[in-house]
PDB file of C-alpha atoms in Angstrom:
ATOM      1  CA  UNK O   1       0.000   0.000   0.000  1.00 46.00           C
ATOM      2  CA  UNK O   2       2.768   2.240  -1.028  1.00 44.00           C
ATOM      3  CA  UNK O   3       0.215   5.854  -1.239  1.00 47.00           C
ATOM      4  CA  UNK O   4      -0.135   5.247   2.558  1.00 49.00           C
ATOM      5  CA  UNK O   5       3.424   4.310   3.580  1.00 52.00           C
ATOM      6  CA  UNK O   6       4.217   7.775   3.894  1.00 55.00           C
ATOM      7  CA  UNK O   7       0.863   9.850   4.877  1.00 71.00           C
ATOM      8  CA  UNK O   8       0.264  11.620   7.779  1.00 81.00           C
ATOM      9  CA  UNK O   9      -2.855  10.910   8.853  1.00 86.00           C
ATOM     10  CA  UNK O  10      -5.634  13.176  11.242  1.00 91.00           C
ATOM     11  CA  UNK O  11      -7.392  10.685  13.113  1.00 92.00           C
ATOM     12  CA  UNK O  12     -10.645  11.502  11.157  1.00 92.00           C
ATOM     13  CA  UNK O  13      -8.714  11.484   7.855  1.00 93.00           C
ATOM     14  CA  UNK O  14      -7.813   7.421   8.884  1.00 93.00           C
ATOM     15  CA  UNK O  15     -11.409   6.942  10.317  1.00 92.00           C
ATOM     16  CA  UNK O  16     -12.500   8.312   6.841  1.00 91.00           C
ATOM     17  CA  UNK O  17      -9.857   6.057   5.339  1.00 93.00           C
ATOM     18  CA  UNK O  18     -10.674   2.646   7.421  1.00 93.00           C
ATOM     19  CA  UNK O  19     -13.137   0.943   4.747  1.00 91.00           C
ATOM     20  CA  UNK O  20     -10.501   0.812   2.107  1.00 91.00           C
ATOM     21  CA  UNK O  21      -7.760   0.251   4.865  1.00 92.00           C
ATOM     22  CA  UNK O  22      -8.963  -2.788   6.473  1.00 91.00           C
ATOM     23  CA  UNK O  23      -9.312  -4.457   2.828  1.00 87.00           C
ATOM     24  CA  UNK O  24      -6.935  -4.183   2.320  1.00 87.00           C
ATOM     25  CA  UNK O  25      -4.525  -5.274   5.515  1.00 87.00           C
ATOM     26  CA  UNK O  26      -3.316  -8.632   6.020  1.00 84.00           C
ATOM     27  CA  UNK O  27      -6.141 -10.734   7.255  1.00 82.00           C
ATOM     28  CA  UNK O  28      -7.930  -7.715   8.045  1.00 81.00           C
ATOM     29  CA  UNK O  29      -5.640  -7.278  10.975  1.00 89.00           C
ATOM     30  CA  UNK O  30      -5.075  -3.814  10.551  1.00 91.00           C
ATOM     31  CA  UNK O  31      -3.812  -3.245  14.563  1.00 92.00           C
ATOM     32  CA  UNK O  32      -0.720  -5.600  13.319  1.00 91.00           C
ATOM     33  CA  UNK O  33       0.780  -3.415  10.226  1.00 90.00           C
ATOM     34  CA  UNK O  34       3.496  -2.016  11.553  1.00 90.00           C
ATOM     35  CA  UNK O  35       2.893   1.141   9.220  1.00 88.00           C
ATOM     36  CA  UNK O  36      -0.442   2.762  11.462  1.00 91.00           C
ATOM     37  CA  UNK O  37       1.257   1.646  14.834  1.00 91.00           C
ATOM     38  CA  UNK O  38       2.319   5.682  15.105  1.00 92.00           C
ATOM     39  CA  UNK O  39      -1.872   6.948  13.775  1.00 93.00           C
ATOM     40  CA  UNK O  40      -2.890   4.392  16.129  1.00 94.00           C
ATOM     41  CA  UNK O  41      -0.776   5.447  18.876  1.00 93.00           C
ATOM     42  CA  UNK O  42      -1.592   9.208  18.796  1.00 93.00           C
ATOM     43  CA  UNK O  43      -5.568   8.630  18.214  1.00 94.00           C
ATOM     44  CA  UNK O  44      -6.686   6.813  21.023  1.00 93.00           C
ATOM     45  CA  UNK O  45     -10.338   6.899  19.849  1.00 92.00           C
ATOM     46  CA  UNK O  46      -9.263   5.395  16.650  1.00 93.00           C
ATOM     47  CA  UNK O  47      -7.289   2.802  17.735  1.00 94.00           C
ATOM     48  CA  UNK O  48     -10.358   1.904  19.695  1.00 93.00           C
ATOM     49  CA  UNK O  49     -12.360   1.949  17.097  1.00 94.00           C
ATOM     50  CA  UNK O  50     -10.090  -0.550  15.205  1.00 95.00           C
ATOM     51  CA  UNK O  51      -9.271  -3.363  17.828  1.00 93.00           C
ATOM     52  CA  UNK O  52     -13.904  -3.163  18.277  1.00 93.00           C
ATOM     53  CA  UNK O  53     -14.020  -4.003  14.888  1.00 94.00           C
ATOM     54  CA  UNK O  54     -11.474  -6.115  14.346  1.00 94.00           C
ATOM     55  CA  UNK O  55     -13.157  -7.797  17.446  1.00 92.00           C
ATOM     56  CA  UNK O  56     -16.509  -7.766  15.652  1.00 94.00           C
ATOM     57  CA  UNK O  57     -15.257  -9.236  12.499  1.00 93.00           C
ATOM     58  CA  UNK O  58     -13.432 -12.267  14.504  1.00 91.00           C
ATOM     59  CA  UNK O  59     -16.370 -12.796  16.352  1.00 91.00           C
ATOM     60  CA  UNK O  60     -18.438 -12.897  13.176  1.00 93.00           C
ATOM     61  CA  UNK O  61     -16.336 -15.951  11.761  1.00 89.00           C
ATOM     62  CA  UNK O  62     -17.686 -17.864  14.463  1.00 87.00           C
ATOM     63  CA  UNK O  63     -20.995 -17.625  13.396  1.00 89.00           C
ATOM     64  CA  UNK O  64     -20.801 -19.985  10.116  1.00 85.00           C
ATOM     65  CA  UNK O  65     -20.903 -22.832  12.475  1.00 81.00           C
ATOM     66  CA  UNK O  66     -24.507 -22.400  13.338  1.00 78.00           C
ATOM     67  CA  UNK O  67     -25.508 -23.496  17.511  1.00 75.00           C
ATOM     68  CA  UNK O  68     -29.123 -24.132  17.971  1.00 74.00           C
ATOM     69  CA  UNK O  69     -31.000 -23.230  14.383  1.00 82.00           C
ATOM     70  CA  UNK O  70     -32.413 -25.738  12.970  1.00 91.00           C
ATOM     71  CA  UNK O  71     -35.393 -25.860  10.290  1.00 95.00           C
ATOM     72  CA  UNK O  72     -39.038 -27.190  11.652  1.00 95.00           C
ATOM     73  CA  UNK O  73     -38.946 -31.150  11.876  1.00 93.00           C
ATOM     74  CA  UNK O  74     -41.409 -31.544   9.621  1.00 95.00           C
ATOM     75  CA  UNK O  75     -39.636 -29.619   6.490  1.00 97.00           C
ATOM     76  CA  UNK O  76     -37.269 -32.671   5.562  1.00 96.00           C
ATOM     77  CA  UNK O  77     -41.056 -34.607   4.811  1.00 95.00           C
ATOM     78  CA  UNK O  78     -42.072 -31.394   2.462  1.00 96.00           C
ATOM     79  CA  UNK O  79     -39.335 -31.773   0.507  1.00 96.00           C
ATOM     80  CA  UNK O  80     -40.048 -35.462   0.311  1.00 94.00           C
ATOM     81  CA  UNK O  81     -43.324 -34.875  -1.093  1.00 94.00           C
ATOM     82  CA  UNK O  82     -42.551 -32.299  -3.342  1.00 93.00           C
ATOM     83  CA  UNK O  83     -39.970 -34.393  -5.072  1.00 92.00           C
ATOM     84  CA  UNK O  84     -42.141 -37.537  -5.069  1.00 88.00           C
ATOM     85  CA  UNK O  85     -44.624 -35.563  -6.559  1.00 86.00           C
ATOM     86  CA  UNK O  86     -42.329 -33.581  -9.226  1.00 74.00           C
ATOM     87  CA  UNK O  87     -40.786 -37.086  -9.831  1.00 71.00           C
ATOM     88  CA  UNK O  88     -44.528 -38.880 -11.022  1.00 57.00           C
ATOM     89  CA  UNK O  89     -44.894 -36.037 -13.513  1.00 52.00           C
ATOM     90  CA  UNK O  90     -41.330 -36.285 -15.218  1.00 53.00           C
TER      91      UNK O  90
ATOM     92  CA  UNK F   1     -28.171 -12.740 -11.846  1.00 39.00           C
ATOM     93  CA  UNK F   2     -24.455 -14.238 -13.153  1.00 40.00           C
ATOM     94  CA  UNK F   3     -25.023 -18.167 -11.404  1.00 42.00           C
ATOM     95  CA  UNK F   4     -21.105 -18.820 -10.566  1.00 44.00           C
ATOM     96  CA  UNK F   5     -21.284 -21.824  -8.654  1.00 43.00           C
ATOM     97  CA  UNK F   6     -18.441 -23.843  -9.637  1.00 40.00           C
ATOM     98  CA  UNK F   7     -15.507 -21.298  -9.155  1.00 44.00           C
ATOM     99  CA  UNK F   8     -13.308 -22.469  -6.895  1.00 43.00           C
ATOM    100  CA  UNK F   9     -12.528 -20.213  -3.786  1.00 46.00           C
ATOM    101  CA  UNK F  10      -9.421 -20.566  -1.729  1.00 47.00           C
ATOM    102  CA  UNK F  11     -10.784 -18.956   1.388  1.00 50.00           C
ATOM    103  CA  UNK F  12     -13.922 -21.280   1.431  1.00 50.00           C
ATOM    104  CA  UNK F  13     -12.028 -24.981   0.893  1.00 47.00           C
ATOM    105  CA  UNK F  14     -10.482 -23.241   4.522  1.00 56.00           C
ATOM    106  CA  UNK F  15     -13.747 -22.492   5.630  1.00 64.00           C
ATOM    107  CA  UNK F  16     -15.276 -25.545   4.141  1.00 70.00           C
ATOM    108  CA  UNK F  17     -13.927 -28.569   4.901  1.00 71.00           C
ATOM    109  CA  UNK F  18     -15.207 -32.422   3.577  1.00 72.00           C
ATOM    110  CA  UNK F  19     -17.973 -33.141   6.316  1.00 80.00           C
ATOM    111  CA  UNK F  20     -17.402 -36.957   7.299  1.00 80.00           C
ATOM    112  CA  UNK F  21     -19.716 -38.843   5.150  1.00 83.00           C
ATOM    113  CA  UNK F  22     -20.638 -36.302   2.726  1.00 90.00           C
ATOM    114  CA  UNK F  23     -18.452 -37.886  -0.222  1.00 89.00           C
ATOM    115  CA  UNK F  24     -20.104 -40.792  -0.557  1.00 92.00           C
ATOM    116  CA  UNK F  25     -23.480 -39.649  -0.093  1.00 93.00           C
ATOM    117  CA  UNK F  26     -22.983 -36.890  -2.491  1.00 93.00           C
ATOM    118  CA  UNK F  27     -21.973 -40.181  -4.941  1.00 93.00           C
ATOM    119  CA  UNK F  28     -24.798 -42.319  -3.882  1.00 94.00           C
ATOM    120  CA  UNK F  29     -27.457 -38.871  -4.301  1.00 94.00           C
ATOM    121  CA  UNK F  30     -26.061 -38.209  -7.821  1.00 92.00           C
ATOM    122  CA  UNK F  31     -26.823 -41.837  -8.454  1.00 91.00           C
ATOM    123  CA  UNK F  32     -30.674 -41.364  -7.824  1.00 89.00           C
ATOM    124  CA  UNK F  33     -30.007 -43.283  -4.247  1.00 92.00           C
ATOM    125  CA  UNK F  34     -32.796 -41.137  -1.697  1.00 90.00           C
ATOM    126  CA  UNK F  35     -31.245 -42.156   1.345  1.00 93.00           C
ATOM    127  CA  UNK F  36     -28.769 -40.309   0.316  1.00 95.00           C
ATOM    128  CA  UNK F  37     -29.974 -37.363  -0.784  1.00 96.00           C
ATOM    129  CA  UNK F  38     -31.707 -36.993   2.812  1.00 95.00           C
ATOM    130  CA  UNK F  39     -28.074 -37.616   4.457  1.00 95.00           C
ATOM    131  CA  UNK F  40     -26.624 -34.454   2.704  1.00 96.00           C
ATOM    132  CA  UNK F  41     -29.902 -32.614   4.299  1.00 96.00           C
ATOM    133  CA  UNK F  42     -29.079 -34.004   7.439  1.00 95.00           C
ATOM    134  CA  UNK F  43     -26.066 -32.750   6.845  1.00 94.00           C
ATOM    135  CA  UNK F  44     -26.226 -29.418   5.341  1.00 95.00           C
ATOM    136  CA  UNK F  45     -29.792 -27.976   6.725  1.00 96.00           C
ATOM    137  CA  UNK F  46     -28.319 -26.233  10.104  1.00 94.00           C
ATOM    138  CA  UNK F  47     -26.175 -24.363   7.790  1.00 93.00           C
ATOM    139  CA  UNK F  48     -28.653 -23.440   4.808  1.00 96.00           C
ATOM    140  CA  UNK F  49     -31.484 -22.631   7.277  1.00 96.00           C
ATOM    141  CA  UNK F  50     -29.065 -19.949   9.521  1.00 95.00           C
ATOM    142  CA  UNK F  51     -28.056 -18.125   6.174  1.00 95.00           C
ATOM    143  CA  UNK F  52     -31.307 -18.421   4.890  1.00 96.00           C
ATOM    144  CA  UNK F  53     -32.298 -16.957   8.443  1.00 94.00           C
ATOM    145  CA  UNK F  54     -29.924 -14.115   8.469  1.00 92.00           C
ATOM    146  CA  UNK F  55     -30.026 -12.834   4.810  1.00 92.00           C
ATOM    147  CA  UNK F  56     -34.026 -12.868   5.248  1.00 91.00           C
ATOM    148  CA  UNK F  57     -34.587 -11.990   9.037  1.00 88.00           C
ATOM    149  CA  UNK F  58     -37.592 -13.960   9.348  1.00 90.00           C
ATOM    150  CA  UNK F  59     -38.246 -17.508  10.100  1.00 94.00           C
ATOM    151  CA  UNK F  60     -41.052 -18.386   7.933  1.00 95.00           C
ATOM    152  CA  UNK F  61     -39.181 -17.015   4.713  1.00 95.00           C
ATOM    153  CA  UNK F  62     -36.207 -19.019   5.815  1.00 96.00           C
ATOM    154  CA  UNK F  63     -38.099 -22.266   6.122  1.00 97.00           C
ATOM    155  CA  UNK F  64     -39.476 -21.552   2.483  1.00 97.00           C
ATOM    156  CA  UNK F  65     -35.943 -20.856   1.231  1.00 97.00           C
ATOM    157  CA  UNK F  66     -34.344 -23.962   2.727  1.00 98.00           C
ATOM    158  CA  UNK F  67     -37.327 -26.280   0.991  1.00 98.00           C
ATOM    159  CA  UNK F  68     -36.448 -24.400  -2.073  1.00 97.00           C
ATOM    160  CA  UNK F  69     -32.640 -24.534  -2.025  1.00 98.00           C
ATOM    161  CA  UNK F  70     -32.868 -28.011  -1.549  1.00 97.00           C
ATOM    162  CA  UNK F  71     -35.283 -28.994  -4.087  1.00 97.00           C
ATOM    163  CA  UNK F  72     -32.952 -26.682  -6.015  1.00 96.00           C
ATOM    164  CA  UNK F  73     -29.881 -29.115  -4.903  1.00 97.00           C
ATOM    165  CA  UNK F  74     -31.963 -32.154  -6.030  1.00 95.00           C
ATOM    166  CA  UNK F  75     -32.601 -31.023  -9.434  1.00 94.00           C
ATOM    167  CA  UNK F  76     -29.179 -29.461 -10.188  1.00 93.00           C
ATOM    168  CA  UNK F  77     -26.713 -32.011  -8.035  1.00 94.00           C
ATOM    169  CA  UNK F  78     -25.512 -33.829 -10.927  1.00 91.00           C
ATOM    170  CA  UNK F  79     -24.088 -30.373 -12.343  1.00 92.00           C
ATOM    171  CA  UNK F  80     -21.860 -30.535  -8.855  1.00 93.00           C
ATOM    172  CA  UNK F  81     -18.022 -31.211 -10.588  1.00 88.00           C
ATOM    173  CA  UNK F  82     -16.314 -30.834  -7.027  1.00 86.00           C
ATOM    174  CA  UNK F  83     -14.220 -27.578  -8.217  1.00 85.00           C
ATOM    175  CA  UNK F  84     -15.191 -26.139  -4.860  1.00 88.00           C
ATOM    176  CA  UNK F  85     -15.989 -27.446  -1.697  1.00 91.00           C
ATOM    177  CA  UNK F  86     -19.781 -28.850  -1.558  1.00 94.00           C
ATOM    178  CA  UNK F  87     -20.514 -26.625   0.769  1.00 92.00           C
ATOM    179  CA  UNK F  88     -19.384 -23.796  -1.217  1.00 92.00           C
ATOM    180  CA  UNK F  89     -21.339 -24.778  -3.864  1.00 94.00           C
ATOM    181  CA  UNK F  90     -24.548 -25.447  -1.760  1.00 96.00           C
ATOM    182  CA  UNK F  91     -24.129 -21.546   0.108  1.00 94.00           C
ATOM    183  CA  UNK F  92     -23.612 -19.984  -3.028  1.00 95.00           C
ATOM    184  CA  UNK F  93     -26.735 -21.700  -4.364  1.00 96.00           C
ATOM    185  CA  UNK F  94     -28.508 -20.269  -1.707  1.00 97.00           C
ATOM    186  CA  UNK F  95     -27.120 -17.393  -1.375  1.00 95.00           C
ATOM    187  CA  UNK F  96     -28.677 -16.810  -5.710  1.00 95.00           C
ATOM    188  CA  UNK F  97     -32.177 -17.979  -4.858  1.00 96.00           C
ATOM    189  CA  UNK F  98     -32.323 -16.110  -1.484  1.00 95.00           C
ATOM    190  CA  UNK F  99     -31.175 -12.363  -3.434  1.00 93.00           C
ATOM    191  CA  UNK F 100     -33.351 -13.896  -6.965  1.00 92.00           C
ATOM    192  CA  UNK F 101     -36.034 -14.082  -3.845  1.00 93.00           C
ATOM    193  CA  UNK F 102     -35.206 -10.911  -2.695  1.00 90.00           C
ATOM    194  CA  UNK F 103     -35.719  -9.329  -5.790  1.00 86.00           C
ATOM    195  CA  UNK F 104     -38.980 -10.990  -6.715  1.00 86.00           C
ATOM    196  CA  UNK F 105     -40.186  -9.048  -3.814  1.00 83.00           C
ATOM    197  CA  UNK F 106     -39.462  -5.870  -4.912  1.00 72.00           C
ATOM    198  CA  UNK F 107     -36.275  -4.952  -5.325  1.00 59.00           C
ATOM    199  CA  UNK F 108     -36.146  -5.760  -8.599  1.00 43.00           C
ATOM    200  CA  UNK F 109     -36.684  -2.684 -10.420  1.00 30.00           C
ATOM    201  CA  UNK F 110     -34.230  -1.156  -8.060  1.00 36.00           C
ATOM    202  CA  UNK F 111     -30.856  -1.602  -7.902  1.00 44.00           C
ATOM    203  CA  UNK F 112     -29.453  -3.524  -4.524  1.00 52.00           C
ATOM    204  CA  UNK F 113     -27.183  -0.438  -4.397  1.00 50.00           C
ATOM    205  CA  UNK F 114     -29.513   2.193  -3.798  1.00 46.00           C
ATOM    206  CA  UNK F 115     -31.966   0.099  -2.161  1.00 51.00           C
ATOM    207  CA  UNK F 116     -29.530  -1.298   0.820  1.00 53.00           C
ATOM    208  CA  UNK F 117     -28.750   1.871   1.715  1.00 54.00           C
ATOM    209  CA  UNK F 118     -30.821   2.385   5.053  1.00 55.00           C
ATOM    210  CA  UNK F 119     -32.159   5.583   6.385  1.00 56.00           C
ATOM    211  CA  UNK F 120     -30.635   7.896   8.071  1.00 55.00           C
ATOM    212  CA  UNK F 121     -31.727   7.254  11.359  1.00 55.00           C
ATOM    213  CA  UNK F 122     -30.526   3.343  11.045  1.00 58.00           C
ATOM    214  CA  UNK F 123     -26.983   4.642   9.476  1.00 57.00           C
ATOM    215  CA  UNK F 124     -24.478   4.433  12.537  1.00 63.00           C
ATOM    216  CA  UNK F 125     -23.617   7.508  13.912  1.00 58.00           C
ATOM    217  CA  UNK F 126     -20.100   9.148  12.965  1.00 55.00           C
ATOM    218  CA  UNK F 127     -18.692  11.325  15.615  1.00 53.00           C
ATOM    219  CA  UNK F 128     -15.063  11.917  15.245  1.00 48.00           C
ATOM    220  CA  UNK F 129     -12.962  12.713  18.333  1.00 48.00           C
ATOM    221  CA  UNK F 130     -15.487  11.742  20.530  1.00 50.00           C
ATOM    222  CA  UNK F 131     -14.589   8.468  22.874  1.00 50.00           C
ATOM    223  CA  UNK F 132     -16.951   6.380  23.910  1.00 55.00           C
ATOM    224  CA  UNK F 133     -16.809   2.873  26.135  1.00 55.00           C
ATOM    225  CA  UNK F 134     -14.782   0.199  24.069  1.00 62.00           C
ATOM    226  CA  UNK F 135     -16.564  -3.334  23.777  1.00 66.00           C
ATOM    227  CA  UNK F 136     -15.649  -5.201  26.797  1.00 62.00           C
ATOM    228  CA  UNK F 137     -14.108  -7.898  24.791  1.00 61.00           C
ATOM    229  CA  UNK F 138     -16.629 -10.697  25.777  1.00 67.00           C
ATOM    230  CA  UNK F 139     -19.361 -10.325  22.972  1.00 71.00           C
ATOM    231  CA  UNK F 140     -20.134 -14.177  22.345  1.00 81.00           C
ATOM    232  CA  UNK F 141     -21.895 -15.326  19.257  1.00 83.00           C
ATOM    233  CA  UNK F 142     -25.587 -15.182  20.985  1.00 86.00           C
ATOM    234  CA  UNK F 143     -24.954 -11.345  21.560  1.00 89.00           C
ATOM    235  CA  UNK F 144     -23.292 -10.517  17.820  1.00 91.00           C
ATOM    236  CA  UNK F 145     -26.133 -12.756  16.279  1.00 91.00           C
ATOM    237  CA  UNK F 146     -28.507 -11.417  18.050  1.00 91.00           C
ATOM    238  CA  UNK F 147     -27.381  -7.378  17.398  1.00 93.00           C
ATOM    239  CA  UNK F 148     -26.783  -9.028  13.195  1.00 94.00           C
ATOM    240  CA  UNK F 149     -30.423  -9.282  13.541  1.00 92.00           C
ATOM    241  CA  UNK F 150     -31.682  -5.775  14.198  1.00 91.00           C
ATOM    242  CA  UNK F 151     -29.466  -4.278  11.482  1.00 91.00           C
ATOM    243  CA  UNK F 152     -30.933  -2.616   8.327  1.00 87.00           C
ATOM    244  CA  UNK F 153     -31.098  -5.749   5.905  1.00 85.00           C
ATOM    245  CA  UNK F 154     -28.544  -4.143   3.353  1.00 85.00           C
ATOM    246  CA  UNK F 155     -25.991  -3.238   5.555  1.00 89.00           C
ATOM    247  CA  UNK F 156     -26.842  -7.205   7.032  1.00 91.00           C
ATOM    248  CA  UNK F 157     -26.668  -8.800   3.692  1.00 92.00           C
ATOM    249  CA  UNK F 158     -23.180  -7.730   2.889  1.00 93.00           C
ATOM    250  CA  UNK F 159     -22.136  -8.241   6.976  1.00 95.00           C
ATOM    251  CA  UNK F 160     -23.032 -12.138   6.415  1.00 95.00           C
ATOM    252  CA  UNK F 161     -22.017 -12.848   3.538  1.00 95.00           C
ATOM    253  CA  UNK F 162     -18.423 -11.007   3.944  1.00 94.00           C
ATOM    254  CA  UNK F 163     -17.719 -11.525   7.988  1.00 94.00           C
ATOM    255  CA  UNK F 164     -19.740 -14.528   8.012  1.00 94.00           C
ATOM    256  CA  UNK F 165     -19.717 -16.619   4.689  1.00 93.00           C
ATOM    257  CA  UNK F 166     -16.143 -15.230   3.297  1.00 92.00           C
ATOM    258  CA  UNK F 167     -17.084 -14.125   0.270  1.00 94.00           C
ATOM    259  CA  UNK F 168     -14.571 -11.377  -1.073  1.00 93.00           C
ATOM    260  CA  UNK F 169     -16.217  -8.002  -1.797  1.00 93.00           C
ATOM    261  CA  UNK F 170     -15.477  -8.899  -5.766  1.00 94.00           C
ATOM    262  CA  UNK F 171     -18.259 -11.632  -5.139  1.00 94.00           C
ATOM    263  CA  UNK F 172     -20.369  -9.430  -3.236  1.00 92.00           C
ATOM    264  CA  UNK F 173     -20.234  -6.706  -5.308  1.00 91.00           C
ATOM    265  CA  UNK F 174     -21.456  -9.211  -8.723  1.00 91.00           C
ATOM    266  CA  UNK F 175     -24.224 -11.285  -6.336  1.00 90.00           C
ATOM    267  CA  UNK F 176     -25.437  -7.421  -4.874  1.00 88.00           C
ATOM    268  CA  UNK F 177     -24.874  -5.750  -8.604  1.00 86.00           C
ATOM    269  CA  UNK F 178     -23.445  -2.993  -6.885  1.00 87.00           C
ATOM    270  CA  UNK F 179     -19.586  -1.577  -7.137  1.00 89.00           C
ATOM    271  CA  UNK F 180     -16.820  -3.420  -4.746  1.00 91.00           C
ATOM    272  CA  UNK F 181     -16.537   0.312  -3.527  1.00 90.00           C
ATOM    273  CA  UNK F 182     -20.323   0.135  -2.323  1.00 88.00           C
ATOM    274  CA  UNK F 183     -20.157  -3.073  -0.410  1.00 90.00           C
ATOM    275  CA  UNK F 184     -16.714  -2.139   1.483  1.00 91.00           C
ATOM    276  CA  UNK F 185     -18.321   0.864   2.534  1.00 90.00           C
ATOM    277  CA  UNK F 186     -21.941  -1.317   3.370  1.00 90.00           C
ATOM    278  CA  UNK F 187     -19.530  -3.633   5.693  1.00 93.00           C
ATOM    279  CA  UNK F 188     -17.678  -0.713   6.936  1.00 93.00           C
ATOM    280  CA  UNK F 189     -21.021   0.593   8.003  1.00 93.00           C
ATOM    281  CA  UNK F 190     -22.315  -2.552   8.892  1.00 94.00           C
ATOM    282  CA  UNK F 191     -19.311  -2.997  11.424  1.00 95.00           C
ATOM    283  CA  UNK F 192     -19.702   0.163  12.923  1.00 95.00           C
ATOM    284  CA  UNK F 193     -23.605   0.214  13.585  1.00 94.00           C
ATOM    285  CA  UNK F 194     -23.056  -3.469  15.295  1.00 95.00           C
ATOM    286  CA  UNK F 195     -20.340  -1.325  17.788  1.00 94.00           C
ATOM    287  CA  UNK F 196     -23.032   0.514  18.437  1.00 93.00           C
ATOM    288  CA  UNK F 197     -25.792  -1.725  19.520  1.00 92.00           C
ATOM    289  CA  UNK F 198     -23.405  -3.698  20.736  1.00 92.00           C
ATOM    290  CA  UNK F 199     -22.332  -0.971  23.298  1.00 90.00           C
ATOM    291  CA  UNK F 200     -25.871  -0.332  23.593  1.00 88.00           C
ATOM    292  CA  UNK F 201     -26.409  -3.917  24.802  1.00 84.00           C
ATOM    293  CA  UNK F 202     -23.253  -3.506  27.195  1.00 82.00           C
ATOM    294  CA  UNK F 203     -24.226  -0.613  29.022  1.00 80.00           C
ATOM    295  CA  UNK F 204     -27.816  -1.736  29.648  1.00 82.00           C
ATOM    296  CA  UNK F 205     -26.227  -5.112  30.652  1.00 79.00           C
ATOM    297  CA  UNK F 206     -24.430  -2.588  33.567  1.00 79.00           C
ATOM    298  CA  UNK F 207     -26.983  -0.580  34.637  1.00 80.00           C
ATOM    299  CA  UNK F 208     -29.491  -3.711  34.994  1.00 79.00           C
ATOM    300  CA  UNK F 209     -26.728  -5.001  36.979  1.00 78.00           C
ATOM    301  CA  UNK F 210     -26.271  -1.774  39.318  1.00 79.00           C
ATOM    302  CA  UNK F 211     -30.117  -2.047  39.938  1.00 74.00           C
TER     303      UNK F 211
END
C-alpha cells in the first residue's frame, strides 16, 4: 500500500480512510501493520475503534458454524413430497 | 443474476472442509439413491437454514428458502463437478435464490445499491474525536447474532455474507450488482452500527446489573 506508507494521517482522515484500509490489511488485521502503529498510537479513539471491529469481524467468523437453528422437523417430509410428486410427472 | 457456482474459492475450501460422510453420499445422491440425498440434508440444513435466516430476518421465509434450495440441490446435483468445496457450492446456491427471492419481492426494479442503503436514522452515527466505552471484549456469538439481527437488511446482507460466509467483496459486489466500492463501505457501516448496539447492549447489561 505504497500511497499510505508515507501519509500523515488526522485521526478523522484514517477513520474516513478505514473501509478501504482494512481491505486491504493482512487478514484484516489492521492493529498488526506495523505502518499505522504511530496513527494508532496518537488517536486513542481510533485505535479503539479498530481493535472493536477487528473484534466484531473475529467474532463474526464464528458464526458460520450455526448453535441451535435448525429448520421445523417436519420440512425434511415437504421436501419429500414435493420431489415424489415432481418425480410422477417427469 | 451471473449463477457462478463452480468457481473455486481458496478462502472457502479453509472455511469448508469435507464433512465426514458427505463424499459418498454426495456419490450415492447423484446416483438417484434417496437415502442419500436426505443424508446431505441431514447434513447441510443447520447451515442453509441460519443463512437463509440471516439474509431474510424472518423464520417463515427461511423455512421456504431452505425447501427451495434443496429442491434446487436435487434437481441441479448432478451439475456438482467438485471444483469447490460442496458446501461452497450449496451456500452460493442459496445465497442466488435467497437475493433472486429478494428481488422478486421488490427490489427488482431497483438496484441492490440504492436500495440497501438504510435511512438515516438506522446509518451508525459518525462522531469523530469523541470516545466512547470500548466493547468489553466478551461479545459471544448469541450477543453478535442477536445485534446481526436488528441491522438494516442491506448493511446485514453484505455483513453475512463477507464476515460470516467469506465471500470477497469482488463476489459481493457481482451477487449485490453494486460496485466493490459500495459493499466495502456497506460492511464498513455494517461494522460500525453493530459497535453501536453492541455498546448499547453492554451498558444496559451494567446498569441492569447496578439495579
Amino acid at each position: 500500500m505504497p500511497e499510505h506508507d508515507e501519509k500523515r494521517w488526522t485521526c478523522e482522515e484514517f477513520e474516513k480512510a478505514l473501509p478501504e484500509l482494512f481491505e486491504r490489511a493482512e487478514g484484516g488485521k489492521l492493529s498488526a501493520d506495523p505502518r499505522f502503529a504511530a496513527i494508532l498510537r496518537d488517536c486513542p479513539q481510533a485505535a479503539e475503534l479498530v481493535r472493536d471491529l477487528e473484534y466484531i469481524a473475529e467474532t463474526a467468523r464464528m458464526l458460520l458454524e450455526p448453535e441451535g437453528e435448525a429448520p421445523s422437523s417436519d420440512l425434511w417430509g415437504k421436501i419429500e413430497r414435493e420431489i415424489s410428486s415432481k418425480d410422477s410427472i417427469q | 443474476m451471473t449463477q457462478n457456482n463452480t468457481t473455486p474459492v481458496a478462502g472457502h475450501f479453509k472455511r469448508n472442509p469435507p464433512i465426514a460422510g458427505e463424499a459418498d453420499a454426495l456419490e450415492r445422491a447423484k446416483n438417484g439413491d434417496p437415502d442419500a440425498f436426505s443424508k446431505l440434508y441431514a447434513l447441510h440444513k443447520r447451515r442453509v437454514y441460519t443463512l437463509c435466516l440471516r439474509m431474510l430476518g424472518n423464520v417463515s421465509e427461511a423455512e421456504d428458502m431452505t425447501q427451495e434450495a434443496f429442491l434446487h440441490l436435487y434437481r441441479k446435483l448432478g451439475s456438482f463437478r467438485g471444483e469447490s468445496a460442496f458446501s461452497t457450492w450449496l451456500h452460493r446456491l442459496t445465497v442466488n435464490l435467497v437475493l433472486m427471492h429478494l428481488r422478486k419481492k421488490g427490489l427488482q426494479l431497483v438496484s441492490l445499491e440504492e436500495t440497501i442503503n438504510p435511512s438515516e436514522e438506522d446509518a451508525p452515527k459518525r462522531d469523530f474525536g469523541s470516545r466512547d466505552p470500548r466493547l468489553s471484549g466478551s461479545v459471544d456469538r448469541v450477543a453478535l447474532e442477536r445485534a446481526v439481527a436488528t441491522l438494516p437488511p442491506g448493511y446485514r446482507l453484505v455483513f453475512v455474507l463477507h464476515d460470516v460466509e467469506g465471500y470477497e467483496h469482488n463476489e459481493i459486489a457481482e451477487m449485490l450488482e453494486c460496485s466493490t466500492g459500495n459493499s466495502k463501505s456497506q460492511l464498513h457501516k455494517a461494522r460500525l452500527k453493530l459497535r453501536e448496539i453492541l455498546r448499547q447492549n453492554e451498558h444496559a447489561a451494567l446498569v441492569q446489573e447496578s439495579k
